[in-house]
């Protein structure tokens, strides 16, 4: 779980500071990384980039070429938005972190369509539950094998993984991961014990993993709380995925509540408890839960949006409003479409939803926020088109923060 850092990238990142920032779309927030007074301005972003493949090793093969059209488009979106700290969801994981290195060297550090390259000397990744065999017959088909019987749904270990890229040092020795935390250990959980029978006590809560990754920004530490809960769909009457999605989201809500509410939480190193009240944090990820629409368990994402320590800046875009005019399920939605972050199927549904979040602590100063979703015909709109998606059906979401230097 060590960060992938090289002297070449560290020097390149320092040199890049003199190159200026890439041109952003007209609705972009103020440029990041500029020091003013006693604060550093930091752009934090999440992006479900759909860099997953059907078989193990396929993403590495595509990364090695430096020419894959989808990966180039993803890299261009990142270069346009130029975040200082970025969580990528659905980035197939490999044991030695080669994928993150290839993505940086062959795509991000190469200007795409004339964009300015971006450099991230620090990265973090760790094992996830997707595709990891449980050895249990979790779906009741009489065979303890296949994606439904993995700790998290996946065809191979590491599918739909996560990676964090950063210009600021990652405090690797202080990272906490919660890959193996058991669902049954959560008090008042929604675990459908009758469905899983004797296996219920063994199930892991996180479908991928939950990470608390401290990043050093100036004299301050910002805890990046990263996750990617399971979609609340593909369910039977037991609602196992709805329930798991809700409780995966609840894990962070409990984690941010020091004292009795978080004392049940234990990380993979055996340390109990949540995040101290004085600590700064940003919650990042695709949480697969809209406040009103879609198939979520009632109130699932509200556990974070209304948490007393969390600020919802409500990032939005004009492109999302335009996309909602596609009709279908969108016509009956209750969430204001300007806040949508994903362009899902309209008929029969679920339509466009708000599922990707950057939720900073109320202790942090907010400069601005946005969803990168240009309107049709605007620069960058070719990177966020309709099916087949040139990048992903999700949009990059970003928030600019001021952190004490």
C-alpha positions as a Python dict, from the first residue, in 0.01 Angstrom:
ca = {
    (1, 'X'): (0, 0, 0),
    (2, 'X'): (298, 232, -46),
    (3, 'X'): (258, 537, -269),
    (4, 'X'): (403, 509, -615),
    (5, 'X'): (663, 788, -632),
    (6, 'X'): (963, 831, -858),
    (7, 'X'): (1236, 1093, -866),
    (8, 'X'): (1155, 1156, -1233),
    (9, 'X'): (791, 1231, -1157),
    (10, 'X'): (876, 1447, -858),
    (11, 'X'): (1108, 1656, -1074),
    (12, 'X'): (857, 1664, -1356),
    (13, 'X'): (586, 1784, -1122),
    (14, 'X'): (809, 2062, -997),
    (15, 'X'): (894, 2163, -1353),
    (16, 'X'): (529, 2154, -1449),
    (17, 'X'): (455, 2424, -1195),
    (18, 'X'): (616, 2669, -1433),
    (19, 'X'): (414, 2559, -1734),
    (20, 'X'): (89, 2717, -1623),
    (21, 'X'): (-247, 2546, -1594),
    (22, 'X'): (-447, 2390, -1875),
    (23, 'X'): (-721, 2595, -2031),
    (24, 'X'): (-1056, 2517, -1871),
    (25, 'X'): (-1410, 2548, -1998),
    (26, 'X'): (-1585, 2880, -1958),
    (27, 'X'): (-1779, 2763, -1654),
    (28, 'X'): (-1468, 2634, -1476),
    (29, 'X'): (-1390, 2728, -1119),
    (30, 'X'): (-1085, 2941, -1034),
    (31, 'X'): (-756, 2772, -1108),
    (32, 'X'): (-618, 2549, -836),
    (33, 'X'): (-288, 2526, -656),
    (34, 'X'): (-234, 2901, -610),
    (35, 'X'): (-118, 3021, -272),
    (36, 'X'): (-288, 3325, -126),
    (37, 'X'): (-219, 3466, 218),
    (38, 'X'): (-222, 3195, 481),
    (39, 'X'): (-407, 2940, 270),
    (40, 'X'): (-340, 2697, -14),
    (41, 'X'): (-614, 2657, -271),
    (42, 'X'): (-666, 2291, -353),
    (43, 'X'): (-890, 2136, -615),
    (44, 'X'): (-1028, 1797, -509),
    (45, 'X'): (-1217, 1578, -754),
    (46, 'X'): (-1382, 1241, -800),
    (47, 'X'): (-1430, 1067, -1132),
    (48, 'X'): (-1580, 727, -1211),
    (49, 'X'): (-1378, 691, -1528),
    (50, 'X'): (-1509, 347, -1629),
    (51, 'X'): (-1154, 221, -1675),
    (52, 'X'): (-1264, -135, -1610),
    (53, 'X'): (-1227, -427, -1844),
    (54, 'X'): (-1390, -770, -1881),
    (55, 'X'): (-1078, -972, -1802),
    (56, 'X'): (-776, -938, -1577),
    (57, 'X'): (-481, -771, -1749),
    (58, 'X'): (-683, -607, -2027),
    (59, 'X'): (-659, -257, -1877),
    (60, 'X'): (-282, -293, -1838),
    (61, 'X'): (-259, -391, -2205),
    (62, 'X'): (-459, -86, -2311),
    (63, 'X'): (-259, 143, -2084),
    (64, 'X'): (72, 21, -2225),
    (65, 'X'): (-15, 131, -2577),
    (66, 'X'): (-58, 497, -2487),
    (67, 'X'): (-313, 513, -2769),
    (68, 'X'): (-641, 378, -2632),
    (69, 'X'): (-914, 622, -2736),
    (70, 'X'): (-1122, 595, -2419),
    (71, 'X'): (-824, 630, -2187),
    (72, 'X'): (-698, 930, -2385),
    (73, 'X'): (-1040, 1094, -2350),
    (74, 'X'): (-1043, 1027, -1975),
    (75, 'X'): (-697, 1178, -1946),
    (76, 'X'): (-810, 1485, -2140),
    (77, 'X'): (-1102, 1539, -1900),
    (78, 'X'): (-855, 1526, -1611),
    (79, 'X'): (-615, 1765, -1786),
    (80, 'X'): (-897, 2013, -1849),
    (81, 'X'): (-1009, 2009, -1486),
    (82, 'X'): (-657, 1983, -1340),
    (83, 'X'): (-739, 1856, -987),
    (84, 'X'): (-471, 1851, -719),
    (85, 'X'): (-619, 1544, -552),
    (86, 'X'): (-822, 1296, -757),
    (87, 'X'): (-1007, 973, -679),
    (88, 'X'): (-1064, 746, -976),
    (89, 'X'): (-1340, 486, -939),
    (90, 'X'): (-1360, 181, -1166),
    (91, 'X'): (-987, 164, -1233),
    (92, 'X'): (-896, -207, -1242),
    (93, 'X'): (-639, -273, -971),
    (94, 'X'): (-319, -474, -1002),
    (95, 'X'): (-90, -592, -725),
    (96, 'X'): (213, -373, -795),
    (97, 'X'): (39, -51, -902),
    (98, 'X'): (164, -74, -1260),
    (99, 'X'): (-168, 51, -1396),
    (100, 'X'): (-151, 381, -1210),
    (101, 'X'): (210, 431, -1325),
    (102, 'X'): (120, 363, -1689),
    (103, 'X'): (-183, 592, -1675),
    (104, 'X'): (37, 876, -1552),
    (105, 'X'): (337, 825, -1779),
    (106, 'X'): (159, 737, -2105),
    (107, 'X'): (-159, 944, -2077),
    (108, 'X'): (-168, 1214, -1807),
    (109, 'X'): (189, 1329, -1864),
    (110, 'X'): (125, 1347, -2240),
    (111, 'X'): (-82, 1639, -2367),
    (112, 'X'): (-409, 1510, -2514),
    (113, 'X'): (-543, 1715, -2807),
    (114, 'X'): (-312, 2004, -2718),
    (115, 'X'): (-395, 2006, -2345),
    (116, 'X'): (-125, 2077, -2090),
    (117, 'X'): (6, 1757, -1929),
    (118, 'X'): (-63, 1699, -1559),
    (119, 'X'): (175, 1541, -1309),
    (120, 'X'): (96, 1349, -992),
    (121, 'X'): (407, 1240, -800),
    (122, 'X'): (198, 1056, -540),
    (123, 'X'): (-58, 779, -575),
    (124, 'X'): (-233, 532, -351),
    (125, 'X'): (-414, 207, -416),
    (126, 'X'): (-493, -98, -207),
    (127, 'X'): (-677, -430, -245),
    (128, 'X'): (-1054, -426, -298),
    (129, 'X'): (-1320, -693, -246),
    (130, 'X'): (-1450, -705, -603),
    (131, 'X'): (-1380, -1040, -765),
    (132, 'X'): (-1207, -1184, -457),
    (133, 'X'): (-1346, -1537, -403),
    (134, 'X'): (-1526, -1578, -72),
    (135, 'X'): (-1536, -1956, -90),
    (136, 'X'): (-1905, -1930, 1),
    (137, 'X'): (-2221, -1990, -198),
    (138, 'X'): (-2361, -1642, -146),
    (139, 'X'): (-2624, -1647, -423),
    (140, 'X'): (-2763, -1989, -329),
    (141, 'X'): (-2708, -2158, -666),
    (142, 'X'): (-2525, -2452, -512),
    (143, 'X'): (-2183, -2345, -642),
    (144, 'X'): (-1932, -2136, -445),
    (145, 'X'): (-1781, -1972, -751),
    (146, 'X'): (-1827, -1678, -987),
    (147, 'X'): (-1876, -1302, -952),
    (148, 'X'): (-2187, -1332, -732),
    (149, 'X'): (-1993, -1537, -478),
    (150, 'X'): (-1702, -1293, -449),
    (151, 'X'): (-1680, -1063, -146),
    (152, 'X'): (-1779, -788, -389),
    (153, 'X'): (-1929, -849, -732),
    (154, 'X'): (-1656, -887, -992),
    (155, 'X'): (-1517, -1122, -1256),
    (156, 'X'): (-1161, -1107, -1118),
    (157, 'X'): (-980, -963, -816),
    (158, 'X'): (-937, -588, -852),
    (159, 'X'): (-1206, -528, -1113),
    (160, 'X'): (-1374, -190, -1052),
    (161, 'X'): (-1090, -88, -820),
    (162, 'X'): (-985, 259, -704),
    (163, 'X'): (-676, 479, -717),
    (164, 'X'): (-596, 817, -563),
    (165, 'X'): (-361, 1058, -744),
    (166, 'X'): (-216, 1360, -567),
    (167, 'X'): (25, 1649, -609),
    (168, 'X'): (54, 1663, -231),
    (169, 'X'): (229, 1402, -15),
    (170, 'X'): (19, 1105, 91),
    (171, 'X'): (86, 1003, 451),
    (172, 'X'): (94, 635, 368),
    (173, 'X'): (183, 511, 717),
    (174, 'X'): (-135, 673, 852),
    (175, 'X'): (-375, 527, 595),
    (176, 'X'): (-665, 322, 728),
    (177, 'X'): (-845, 69, 508),
    (178, 'X'): (-1169, -116, 584),
    (179, 'X'): (-1175, -388, 320),
    (180, 'X'): (-1238, -673, 564),
    (181, 'X'): (-1481, -503, 805),
    (182, 'X'): (-1775, -738, 859),
    (183, 'X'): (-2126, -621, 778),
    (184, 'X'): (-2270, -807, 1076),
    (185, 'X'): (-2051, -602, 1314),
    (186, 'X'): (-2239, -280, 1229),
    (187, 'X'): (-2502, -215, 1499),
    (188, 'X'): (-2860, -200, 1370),
    (189, 'X'): (-2746, -302, 1021),
    (190, 'X'): (-2975, -382, 727),
    (191, 'X'): (-2810, -718, 652),
    (192, 'X'): (-3072, -963, 511),
    (193, 'X'): (-2969, -1252, 734),
    (194, 'X'): (-3244, -1487, 612),
    (195, 'X'): (-3123, -1455, 253),
    (196, 'X'): (-2759, -1532, 338),
    (197, 'X'): (-2836, -1788, 611),
    (198, 'X'): (-2527, -1924, 782),
    (199, 'X'): (-2297, -1706, 571),
    (200, 'X'): (-2436, -1377, 703),
    (201, 'X'): (-2184, -1347, 985),
    (202, 'X'): (-1891, -1373, 741),
    (203, 'X'): (-1996, -1111, 484),
    (204, 'X'): (-1781, -804, 433),
    (205, 'X'): (-1952, -466, 442),
    (206, 'X'): (-1761, -288, 166),
    (207, 'X'): (-1822, -405, -188),
    (208, 'X'): (-1483, -259, -290),
    (209, 'X'): (-1319, -97, 12),
    (210, 'X'): (-1335, 216, 224),
    (211, 'X'): (-1012, 415, 259),
    (212, 'X'): (-909, 698, 491),
    (213, 'X'): (-606, 843, 311),
    (214, 'X'): (-445, 1144, 485),
    (215, 'X'): (-287, 1397, 247),
    (216, 'X'): (-44, 1666, 364),
    (217, 'X'): (-139, 2007, 224),
    (218, 'X'): (93, 2275, 355),
    (219, 'X'): (83, 2248, 733),
    (220, 'X'): (-260, 2082, 726),
    (221, 'X'): (-373, 1724, 688),
    (222, 'X'): (-684, 1647, 483),
    (223, 'X'): (-831, 1297, 515),
    (224, 'X'): (-953, 1168, 179),
    (225, 'X'): (-1244, 934, 258),
    (226, 'X'): (-1279, 723, -56),
    (227, 'X'): (-1535, 455, -140),
    (228, 'X'): (-1756, 314, -415),
    (229, 'X'): (-2063, 144, -265),
    (230, 'X'): (-2248, -122, -462),
    (231, 'X'): (-2531, -11, -692),
    (232, 'X'): (-2869, -47, -516),
    (233, 'X'): (-3007, -255, -802),
    (234, 'X'): (-2993, -606, -955),
    (235, 'X'): (-3192, -713, -649),
    (236, 'X'): (-3452, -965, -553),
    (237, 'X'): (-3722, -914, -290),
    (238, 'X'): (-3457, -934, -16),
    (239, 'X'): (-3313, -599, -140),
    (240, 'X'): (-2960, -711, -53),
    (241, 'X'): (-2789, -451, -274),
    (242, 'X'): (-3011, -165, -160),
    (243, 'X'): (-2936, -259, 199),
    (244, 'X'): (-2563, -294, 143),
    (245, 'X'): (-2544, 37, -41),
    (246, 'X'): (-2717, 210, 250),
    (247, 'X'): (-2487, 57, 510),
    (248, 'X'): (-2172, 125, 304),
    (249, 'X'): (-2274, 492, 302),
    (250, 'X'): (-2356, 473, 671),
    (251, 'X'): (-2002, 354, 749),
    (252, 'X'): (-1867, 703, 676),
    (253, 'X'): (-2153, 867, 865),
    (254, 'X'): (-2062, 662, 1173),
    (255, 'X'): (-1689, 716, 1111),
    (256, 'X'): (-1741, 1093, 1134),
    (257, 'X'): (-1924, 1059, 1466),
    (258, 'X'): (-1660, 1015, 1738),
    (259, 'X'): (-1762, 826, 2048),
    (260, 'X'): (-2014, 547, 2086),
    (261, 'X'): (-2149, 568, 1731),
    (262, 'X'): (-1810, 488, 1576),
    (263, 'X'): (-1658, 262, 1840),
    (264, 'X'): (-1766, -52, 1652),
    (265, 'X'): (-1555, 35, 1346),
    (266, 'X'): (-1226, -155, 1314),
    (267, 'X'): (-979, -111, 1029),
    (268, 'X'): (-776, -382, 858),
    (269, 'X'): (-487, -324, 1101),
    (270, 'X'): (-712, -386, 1402),
    (271, 'X'): (-751, -24, 1518),
    (272, 'X'): (-1096, 75, 1645),
    (273, 'X'): (-1286, 403, 1626),
    (274, 'X'): (-1364, 687, 1388),
    (275, 'X'): (-1212, 1015, 1275),
    (276, 'X'): (-1132, 1267, 1547),
    (277, 'X'): (-1356, 1573, 1557),
    (278, 'X'): (-1066, 1814, 1491),
    (279, 'X'): (-961, 1649, 1163),
    (280, 'X'): (-1031, 1793, 815),
    (281, 'X'): (-1169, 1557, 552),
    (282, 'X'): (-1326, 1529, 207),
    (283, 'X'): (-1561, 1242, 116),
    (284, 'X'): (-1502, 1131, -244),
    (285, 'X'): (-1653, 872, -472),
    (286, 'X'): (-1936, 727, -672),
    (287, 'X'): (-2187, 641, -398),
    (288, 'X'): (-2454, 508, -635),
    (289, 'X'): (-2724, 696, -447),
    (290, 'X'): (-2937, 993, -551),
    (291, 'X'): (-3112, 1193, -276),
    (292, 'X'): (-3456, 1143, -437),
    (293, 'X'): (-3449, 935, -754),
    (294, 'X'): (-3331, 587, -847),
    (295, 'X'): (-3344, 269, -642),
    (296, 'X'): (-3164, 370, -323),
    (297, 'X'): (-3282, 269, 21),
    (298, 'X'): (-3482, 568, 151),
    (299, 'X'): (-3250, 830, 301),
    (300, 'X'): (-2927, 646, 213),
    (301, 'X'): (-2717, 938, 86),
    (302, 'X'): (-2887, 1180, 327),
    (303, 'X'): (-2680, 1011, 598),
    (304, 'X'): (-2389, 1210, 456),
    (305, 'X'): (-2561, 1513, 303),
    (306, 'X'): (-2723, 1606, 635),
    (307, 'X'): (-2437, 1498, 862),
    (308, 'X'): (-2344, 1778, 1106),
    (309, 'X'): (-1976, 1768, 999),
    (310, 'X'): (-2038, 1762, 622),
    (311, 'X'): (-2094, 2049, 377),
    (312, 'X'): (-2281, 1987, 53),
    (313, 'X'): (-2170, 2252, -196),
    (314, 'X'): (-2415, 2114, -456),
    (315, 'X'): (-2187, 2110, -762),
    (316, 'X'): (-2388, 2157, -1079),
    (317, 'X'): (-2368, 2202, -1456),
    (318, 'X'): (-2569, 2334, -1747),
    (319, 'X'): (-2495, 2018, -1943),
    (320, 'X'): (-2686, 1807, -1692),
    (321, 'X'): (-2995, 2024, -1735),
    (322, 'X'): (-2972, 1987, -2111),
    (323, 'X'): (-2924, 1609, -2086),
    (324, 'X'): (-3236, 1572, -1871),
    (325, 'X'): (-3439, 1683, -2173),
    (326, 'X'): (-3377, 1336, -2319),
    (327, 'X'): (-3700, 1243, -2143),
    (328, 'X'): (-3785, 892, -2031),
    (329, 'X'): (-3739, 838, -1658),
    (330, 'X'): (-3598, 1191, -1627),
    (331, 'X'): (-3945, 1339, -1671),
    (332, 'X'): (-4054, 1201, -1334),
    (333, 'X'): (-3742, 1285, -1134),
    (334, 'X'): (-3755, 1494, -818),
    (335, 'X'): (-3389, 1594, -796),
    (336, 'X'): (-3308, 1920, -976),
    (337, 'X'): (-3131, 1798, -1293),
    (338, 'X'): (-2855, 2060, -1265),
    (339, 'X'): (-2706, 1847, -984),
    (340, 'X'): (-2697, 1520, -1183),
    (341, 'X'): (-2355, 1360, -1226),
    (342, 'X'): (-2430, 1050, -1434),
    (343, 'X'): (-2606, 993, -1767),
    (344, 'X'): (-2778, 657, -1729),
    (345, 'X'): (-3032, 493, -1957),
    (346, 'X'): (-3356, 688, -1989),
    (347, 'X'): (-3595, 409, -2087),
    (348, 'X'): (-3697, 227, -1879),
    (349, 'X'): (-3460, 403, -1641),
    (350, 'X'): (-3316, 498, -1403),
    (351, 'X'): (-3240, 814, -1603),
    (352, 'X'): (-2978, 1070, -1505),
    (353, 'X'): (-2888, 1076, -1136),
    (354, 'X'): (-2674, 1252, -879),
    (355, 'X'): (-2446, 975, -753),
    (356, 'X'): (-2090, 1116, -750),
    (357, 'X'): (-1990, 1329, -453),
    (358, 'X'): (-1719, 1560, -321),
    (359, 'X'): (-1831, 1643, 33),
    (360, 'X'): (-1583, 1849, 238),
    (361, 'X'): (-1580, 1908, 609),
    (362, 'X'): (-1752, 2222, 732),
    (363, 'X'): (-1417, 2319, 884),
    (364, 'X'): (-1276, 2381, 534),
    (365, 'X'): (-1327, 2700, 338),
    (366, 'X'): (-1505, 2655, 3),
    (367, 'X'): (-1411, 2855, -307),
    (368, 'X'): (-1630, 2695, -572),
    (369, 'X'): (-1757, 2364, -709),
    (370, 'X'): (-1877, 2220, -1040),
    (371, 'X'): (-1971, 1911, -1237),
    (372, 'X'): (-1778, 1886, -1563),
    (373, 'X'): (-2067, 1845, -1809),
    (374, 'X'): (-2045, 2096, -2096),
    (375, 'X'): (-2354, 2166, -2302),
    (376, 'X'): (-2370, 2020, -2651),
    (377, 'X'): (-2143, 2207, -2891),
    (378, 'X'): (-1934, 2361, -2612),
    (379, 'X'): (-1562, 2276, -2583),
    (380, 'X'): (-1525, 1939, -2413),
    (381, 'X'): (-1879, 1821, -2488),
    (382, 'X'): (-1736, 1564, -2726),
    (383, 'X'): (-1584, 1396, -2419),
    (384, 'X'): (-1918, 1355, -2243),
    (385, 'X'): (-2147, 1250, -2526),
    (386, 'X'): (-2425, 994, -2547),
    (387, 'X'): (-2391, 619, -2612),
    (388, 'X'): (-2139, 488, -2683),
    (389, 'X'): (-1970, 697, -2417),
    (390, 'X'): (-1629, 825, -2528),
    (391, 'X'): (-1521, 834, -2163),
    (392, 'X'): (-1775, 726, -1901),
    (393, 'X'): (-2143, 758, -1816),
    (394, 'X'): (-2027, 951, -1508),
    (395, 'X'): (-1896, 1307, -1493),
    (396, 'X'): (-1600, 1446, -1303),
    (397, 'X'): (-1707, 1641, -991),
    (398, 'X'): (-1474, 1893, -829),
    (399, 'X'): (-1459, 2131, -533),
    (400, 'X'): (-1199, 2404, -477),
    (401, 'X'): (-1097, 2438, -112),
    (402, 'X'): (-878, 2667, 91),
    (403, 'X'): (-655, 2480, 332),
    (404, 'X'): (-434, 2647, 590),
    (405, 'X'): (-78, 2663, 457),
}
